[in-house]
């Protein structure tokens, strides 16, 4: 059977892309092969390990279990969109400072999962962090330093937003950091 | 793994989805895709057409309608788990939804997709049966209502007629003297229920069990209502003795099976242990 081709338009890290893709193309392959964003990794490819986690409309999802066509019209944030090399996101800084990685293969997915967790729950308890990490597998660290890295990021994000009411709108950075600060619900 | 090629169609209303299902017998509905896509990647399911209903607004949302909570079929597990009215009135549903898969899976998986998929180890069927939930299904002839209790027929087999769509799940809000809970023995790798037990039990002011609905998932070919446990509870005093007496019947109403992880004997044992635990939570 011929695979049907569909047009998809999605925003990735703030840039809009339109592509003709086969309906069966997975979002992770769209990101890696169509856009060259290889920071999102393919680990187990069976919705277990979480290495492919990205934010889809600010929610952490496993991009090996989402079709690119399902992301049509959505905003995707990958690890490449989270911080800049000269201004790391608090989570990236936390993983650096707290040695939250060894081989690094799972790290992009773990960081994006943590970004989704902190977006919904900016001050998680250690137990909530560990529960939030249920959908990622790290075979190096034993998770302890990952938990510390996320706690570091939660503390930093907290310090960075003293009075959230008016100032955030005026001084919020664009892109993913912005999305991390917003409250509220997508329909 | 890449799924086999398929035609992709997007429905903007339930009526359009039903029309596509009627004209194309090889079509399957796609909501969050977290049950269907893994099967397609493993080539265990190869639908010719996927009908994406994720944009159908009428299938979204949670609201209280009279004495029921009505949950749109496209509502995600994460939305169910954190909804204040669900947490207040249907705590077992909130508990079960919060323990499905993991954070990422709960952000995509939907209540309607989960129930329609009818995995025998899924958590929600037990909760739906214990709360006496009703599924509203829509087809070419209109709307129909199916009781959760009659919905699950076997592994991945339901009473949903071909070409029809689950539009919402209505769960009656239990009386104020009802307590409910869900407990499970999760498979250590997948998190699916090796055995999961949901209970909704009402106790009168003098401590007598007035009403009980107990359902078990994971242990059998599909979730079942543990009627013999219910019968052993109703009319008795809520006590540890009653719990122990009733829990021994937990495996009697299901078709308990063995697999590579757990033998039939072990699953029967777990049914009793987890029924005891859930009854202790709601009765003692």
XYZ file of C-alpha atoms in Angstrom:
471
model
C 0.000 0.000 0.000
C 1.230 3.472 -0.809
C 1.947 5.582 2.218
C -0.172 8.683 2.140
C 1.726 11.963 2.187
C 0.500 14.745 4.384
C 1.522 18.321 4.846
C 2.506 19.217 8.380
C 3.350 22.591 9.816
C 4.810 22.768 13.249
C 6.869 25.126 15.282
C 10.107 23.657 16.582
C 12.108 25.721 19.057
C 10.298 28.820 17.859
C 10.796 28.294 14.110
C 7.918 27.204 11.891
C 8.521 24.324 9.478
C 6.242 22.904 6.778
C 7.050 19.532 5.260
C 5.363 16.861 3.165
C 5.743 13.666 5.148
C 4.497 10.108 5.111
C 1.734 9.681 7.676
C 3.682 6.925 9.384
C 6.711 9.133 10.057
C 7.337 9.364 13.785
C 7.939 12.752 15.348
C 11.389 11.692 16.552
C 12.452 10.880 12.978
C 10.936 14.119 11.735
C 13.083 16.030 14.217
C 16.251 14.068 13.582
C 16.070 13.283 9.872
C 13.985 16.117 8.407
C 15.265 18.930 10.624
C 18.672 17.577 11.629
C 17.941 18.084 15.327
C 19.808 15.036 16.560
C 19.800 16.063 20.202
C 16.589 14.061 20.602
C 17.715 10.456 20.863
C 16.132 7.160 19.899
C 16.693 4.694 22.701
C 14.332 1.760 23.103
C 11.872 2.888 20.409
C 9.084 1.202 22.414
C 7.801 4.027 24.666
C 9.819 2.856 27.650
C 13.146 4.655 27.991
C 12.188 8.289 27.436
C 15.388 9.239 25.565
C 13.194 10.724 22.816
C 11.203 12.982 25.170
C 10.382 16.463 23.849
C 7.843 19.071 24.860
C 4.732 19.085 22.702
C 2.656 22.147 23.530
C 4.611 22.304 26.803
C 3.862 18.725 27.811
C 6.611 16.110 27.980
C 5.896 13.341 25.461
C 7.798 10.429 23.975
C 8.383 11.431 20.379
C 8.840 7.796 19.302
C 5.152 7.303 20.069
C 3.781 10.374 18.332
C 3.325 10.660 14.583
C 4.650 13.810 12.992
C 1.153 14.392 11.607
C -0.245 14.333 15.145
C 2.022 17.270 15.968
C 0.604 19.360 13.105
C -0.089 22.867 14.383
C 1.734 22.229 17.660
C 4.755 23.763 19.308
C 7.672 21.435 19.891
C 10.623 22.173 22.131
C 13.693 19.954 21.914
C 16.882 20.025 23.946
C 18.358 22.348 21.306
C 15.694 24.931 22.114
C 16.025 24.891 25.873
C 19.083 27.050 26.453
C 22.019 28.547 24.589
C 25.626 27.541 24.871
C 26.431 30.898 26.473
C 23.319 30.899 28.639
C 22.365 27.447 29.765
C 18.874 26.698 30.991
C 18.766 26.091 34.769
C 18.224 22.381 34.108
C 21.263 22.177 31.831
C 23.263 24.093 34.408
C 21.997 21.736 37.118
C 23.109 18.662 35.205
C 26.526 20.296 34.786
C 26.881 21.373 38.407
C 25.491 18.228 40.007
C 27.069 15.760 37.592
C 23.667 14.510 36.484
C 25.049 12.439 33.633
C 27.765 10.045 32.738
C 27.485 8.711 29.188
C 24.877 11.362 28.365
C 22.721 9.307 26.025
C 19.560 9.611 28.102
C 20.264 13.201 29.154
C 18.271 15.144 26.526
C 15.180 13.088 27.293
C 15.673 13.343 31.035
C 16.096 17.117 30.839
C 12.999 17.540 28.668
C 10.984 15.314 31.023
C 12.177 17.419 33.939
C 11.268 20.591 32.013
C 7.723 19.274 31.613
C 7.594 18.309 35.281
C 8.818 21.703 36.514
C 6.417 23.505 34.197
C 3.494 21.847 35.977
C 5.055 21.637 39.406
C 7.799 24.247 39.882
C 8.688 23.069 43.403
C 8.480 19.298 43.414
C 9.424 17.217 46.422
C 12.154 14.624 45.984
C 9.460 11.965 45.779
C 7.616 13.882 43.073
C 10.856 14.239 41.099
C 11.507 10.521 41.350
C 7.945 9.752 40.283
C 8.314 12.206 37.404
C 11.408 10.319 36.250
C 9.543 7.034 36.042
C 9.393 7.328 32.251
C 13.126 7.739 31.678
C 15.828 5.149 31.990
C 19.410 6.043 32.875
C 21.836 3.152 33.045
C 24.784 5.125 34.437
C 23.938 7.418 37.287
C 21.570 5.557 39.565
C 19.405 8.718 39.330
C 20.703 10.312 42.531
C 22.565 13.103 40.768
C 19.748 13.550 38.278
C 17.423 14.244 41.199
C 19.952 16.731 42.613
C 20.273 18.413 39.219
C 16.504 18.897 38.995
C 16.359 20.194 42.563
C 19.109 22.658 41.622
C 17.099 23.826 38.615
C 13.917 24.169 40.684
C 15.766 26.300 43.231
C 17.357 28.445 40.504
C 14.095 28.959 38.644
C 12.495 29.928 41.940
C 15.207 32.501 42.719
C 15.006 33.904 39.199
C 11.340 34.852 39.503
C 10.865 36.970 42.610
C 7.613 38.769 41.723
C 5.932 36.918 38.895
C 2.972 39.233 38.331
C 4.009 42.160 36.143
C 7.702 41.753 35.625
C 7.616 38.442 33.823
C 5.652 39.804 30.925
C 8.088 42.678 30.498
C 11.310 40.773 30.930
C 10.550 37.193 29.976
C 13.019 35.688 27.553
C 11.601 34.175 24.415
C 11.361 30.512 23.587
C 11.478 27.605 25.949
C 12.460 29.483 29.085
C 9.400 31.558 28.548
C 7.246 28.491 28.329
C 8.697 27.212 31.571
C 7.471 30.261 33.409
C 3.932 30.355 32.192
C 1.141 29.009 34.294
C -2.110 27.626 33.078
C -3.658 24.967 30.975
C -3.764 24.100 27.339
C -7.227 23.131 26.259
C 10.467 0.687 14.275
C 8.254 2.215 11.667
C 4.590 1.292 11.342
C 3.298 -0.177 8.107
C 2.022 2.496 5.730
C -1.558 3.648 6.189
C -3.893 6.317 4.931
C -4.308 9.191 7.376
C -7.550 11.091 7.726
C -8.435 13.773 10.186
C -11.979 14.040 11.506
C -13.245 17.358 12.771
C -16.427 15.994 14.346
C -17.757 12.739 15.756
C -20.186 12.539 12.826
C -17.320 12.758 10.351
C -15.352 10.081 12.226
C -18.370 7.769 12.182
C -18.873 8.400 8.456
C -15.244 7.464 7.707
C -15.504 4.330 9.855
C -18.655 3.314 7.983
C -17.138 3.706 4.521
C -13.750 2.155 5.359
C -13.869 -1.107 7.290
C -10.071 -1.077 7.682
C -10.118 2.219 9.542
C -9.169 2.603 13.204
C -9.557 5.622 15.429
C -6.430 7.427 16.595
C -6.674 9.540 19.756
C -3.479 9.802 21.841
C -2.061 6.792 20.039
C -0.386 5.370 23.108
C -2.013 1.975 22.818
C -2.372 1.791 19.048
C 0.966 3.166 17.805
C 3.118 0.720 19.815
C 1.053 -2.145 18.376
C 1.467 -0.738 14.869
C 5.208 -0.320 15.314
C 5.457 -3.979 16.287
C 3.186 -4.830 13.316
C 0.670 -6.418 15.658
C -1.925 -4.040 14.241
C -1.868 -2.867 10.635
C -4.917 -0.695 10.037
C -5.322 0.497 6.456
C -6.542 3.887 7.617
C -6.156 5.928 10.756
C -8.860 8.422 11.601
C -7.325 11.065 13.816
C -10.003 12.343 16.211
C -7.634 14.316 18.428
C -8.979 17.601 17.076
C -12.636 16.851 17.831
C -13.503 19.430 20.462
C -16.783 17.826 21.532
C -14.787 14.852 22.889
C -12.769 16.920 25.341
C -13.231 18.099 28.862
C -14.465 17.115 32.305
C -17.672 18.435 33.753
C -20.151 17.738 36.479
C -23.615 17.093 35.094
C -26.116 16.572 37.900
C -24.875 13.688 40.031
C -22.359 12.475 37.473
C -18.894 13.406 36.358
C -18.825 13.313 32.577
C -15.374 12.852 31.121
C -14.816 13.402 27.412
C -13.180 10.445 25.668
C -10.131 12.496 24.642
C -9.350 13.581 28.201
C -5.786 12.547 29.037
C -4.827 10.520 32.093
C -2.853 13.529 33.363
C -5.972 15.716 33.122
C -8.097 13.118 34.920
C -5.491 12.619 37.651
C -5.245 16.272 38.589
C -8.826 17.424 38.135
C -10.092 18.774 41.501
C -13.643 17.370 41.198
C -12.369 13.934 40.180
C -9.939 13.922 43.075
C -12.710 14.884 45.471
C -15.547 12.712 44.228
C -13.804 9.832 42.437
C -10.499 9.382 44.272
C -9.951 5.843 42.976
C -10.131 7.134 39.405
C -7.637 9.911 40.172
C -5.305 7.405 41.886
C -5.477 4.954 39.012
C -4.993 7.610 36.328
C -1.990 9.013 38.207
C -0.316 5.609 38.110
C -0.794 4.725 34.466
C 2.493 4.363 32.604
C 4.622 7.389 33.346
C 4.469 11.177 33.131
C 4.950 11.281 29.366
C 2.441 8.517 28.696
C -0.179 10.192 30.915
C 0.218 13.363 28.878
C -0.870 11.564 25.696
C -2.985 8.562 26.648
C -6.737 9.156 26.801
C -9.527 7.634 28.880
C -11.571 6.700 25.821
C -8.597 5.151 24.054
C -7.625 3.219 27.141
C -11.100 1.724 27.631
C -11.572 0.972 23.922
C -8.187 -0.753 23.780
C -9.214 -2.980 26.724
C -5.803 -4.232 27.688
C -6.483 -6.910 30.329
C -3.780 -5.403 32.565
C -4.940 -1.824 32.270
C -5.925 0.032 35.443
C -8.945 2.016 34.319
C -11.328 -0.849 33.506
C -11.369 -1.939 37.165
C -12.107 1.584 38.343
C -14.789 2.085 35.703
C -16.539 -1.112 36.784
C -16.258 -0.376 40.523
C -17.766 3.102 40.014
C -20.474 1.724 37.725
C -19.366 4.020 34.901
C -21.413 4.311 31.696
C -19.825 4.742 28.300
C -21.643 6.872 25.794
C -21.001 5.523 22.309
C -22.055 7.134 19.073
C -22.744 5.404 15.802
C -24.664 5.906 12.581
C -27.962 5.217 14.377
C -27.229 7.698 17.120
C -26.253 7.477 20.727
C -26.153 4.446 22.996
C -25.044 3.891 26.575
C -23.055 0.839 27.688
C -22.290 -0.104 31.299
C -18.569 -0.532 31.988
C -19.451 -3.776 33.698
C -20.695 -5.228 30.387
C -18.091 -3.560 28.200
C -14.991 -5.738 28.635
C -15.393 -9.128 26.982
C -11.849 -10.455 26.706
C -8.285 -9.358 25.997
C -8.586 -6.315 23.702
C -12.199 -7.249 23.024
C -15.079 -4.987 23.996
C -18.784 -4.604 23.398
C -18.152 -1.477 21.307
C -19.885 -2.146 17.992
C -17.803 -1.789 14.824
C -17.755 1.662 13.402
C -18.777 3.387 16.626
C -17.003 5.944 18.759
C -16.816 6.274 22.541
C -17.676 9.905 23.135
C -17.620 10.158 26.920
C -17.542 8.276 30.182
C -20.136 9.174 32.808
C -19.308 8.223 36.371
C -21.993 8.592 39.058
C -20.741 10.509 42.082
C -20.982 8.039 44.971
C -23.071 8.790 48.056
C -21.233 10.652 50.796
C -20.890 7.513 52.948
C -19.008 5.729 50.145
C -15.263 5.368 50.226
C -13.300 4.219 47.220
C -9.726 3.328 46.348
C -7.570 1.550 43.792
C -4.451 -0.472 44.616
C -2.246 -2.458 42.312
C 0.731 -4.732 42.122
C 2.555 -3.151 39.189
C 4.663 -5.201 36.831
C 8.204 -4.075 37.687
C 9.118 -3.290 34.081
C 5.936 -2.049 32.452
C 3.975 -0.694 35.405
C 0.865 -2.460 34.125
C -1.238 -4.147 36.800
C -0.237 -7.743 37.460
C -3.270 -7.442 39.683
C -5.206 -4.261 40.418
C -8.293 -3.956 42.599
C -10.773 -1.089 42.748
C -13.373 -0.822 45.492
C -16.289 1.503 46.165
C -17.952 0.644 49.458
C -20.711 2.423 51.401
C -20.960 1.971 55.153
C -23.999 3.028 57.182
C -23.801 5.058 60.402
C -23.892 1.897 62.536
C -20.856 0.446 60.739
C -22.665 -1.997 58.475
C -21.555 -2.370 54.855
C -24.512 -1.139 52.821
C -23.218 -1.430 49.341
C -20.033 -2.681 47.711
C -18.655 -2.800 44.190
C -15.293 -4.472 43.732
C -13.477 -5.000 40.456
C -10.234 -6.769 39.618
C -7.987 -6.132 36.622
C -4.745 -7.728 35.457
C -5.499 -11.166 36.835
C -7.943 -12.438 34.243
C -8.612 -12.238 30.518
C -10.393 -8.959 31.204
C -11.377 -6.842 34.191
C -14.237 -8.423 36.130
C -16.613 -7.597 38.942
C -15.795 -9.613 42.057
C -19.405 -10.327 42.978
C -18.633 -12.958 45.580
C -16.492 -10.471 47.487
C -19.325 -7.946 47.318
C -21.829 -10.507 48.617
C -19.515 -11.401 51.488
C -19.324 -7.737 52.490
C -22.864 -6.423 52.266
C -24.740 -6.574 55.573
C -21.599 -7.301 57.578
C -19.882 -5.069 60.081
C -16.899 -3.218 58.639
C -14.099 -5.040 60.438
C -10.775 -6.695 59.719
C -12.472 -10.045 60.078
C -15.039 -9.144 57.416
C -12.260 -7.956 55.112
C -10.323 -11.209 55.454
C -13.422 -13.312 54.980
C -14.540 -11.429 51.861
C -11.104 -11.105 50.213
C -10.663 -14.849 49.889
C -13.235 -14.828 47.058
C -11.370 -12.212 44.997
C -10.305 -14.608 42.240
C -13.586 -16.518 42.000
C -15.357 -14.409 39.380
C -12.564 -14.129 36.827
C -10.912 -16.356 34.271
C -7.490 -16.214 35.932
C -4.539 -16.968 33.670
C -0.814 -17.657 33.737
C 1.895 -15.920 31.783
C 5.673 -15.751 31.804
C 5.623 -13.348 34.739
C 3.005 -14.798 37.062
C 1.400 -18.223 37.380
C -2.331 -18.653 37.867
C -1.751 -19.684 41.466
C 0.336 -16.590 42.169
C -2.214 -14.293 40.520
C -5.027 -15.831 42.564
C -2.977 -15.188 45.672
C -2.340 -11.577 44.615
C -6.063 -11.060 43.985
C -6.770 -11.904 47.616
C -3.859 -9.878 49.005
C -4.690 -6.747 47.022
C -8.408 -7.057 47.718
C -7.577 -7.166 51.418
C -5.420 -4.069 51.029
C -8.005 -2.063 49.155
C -10.765 -3.069 51.577
C -8.633 -2.110 54.546
C -8.155 1.289 52.925
C -11.854 1.918 52.425
C -13.342 0.150 55.451
C -10.948 0.443 58.373
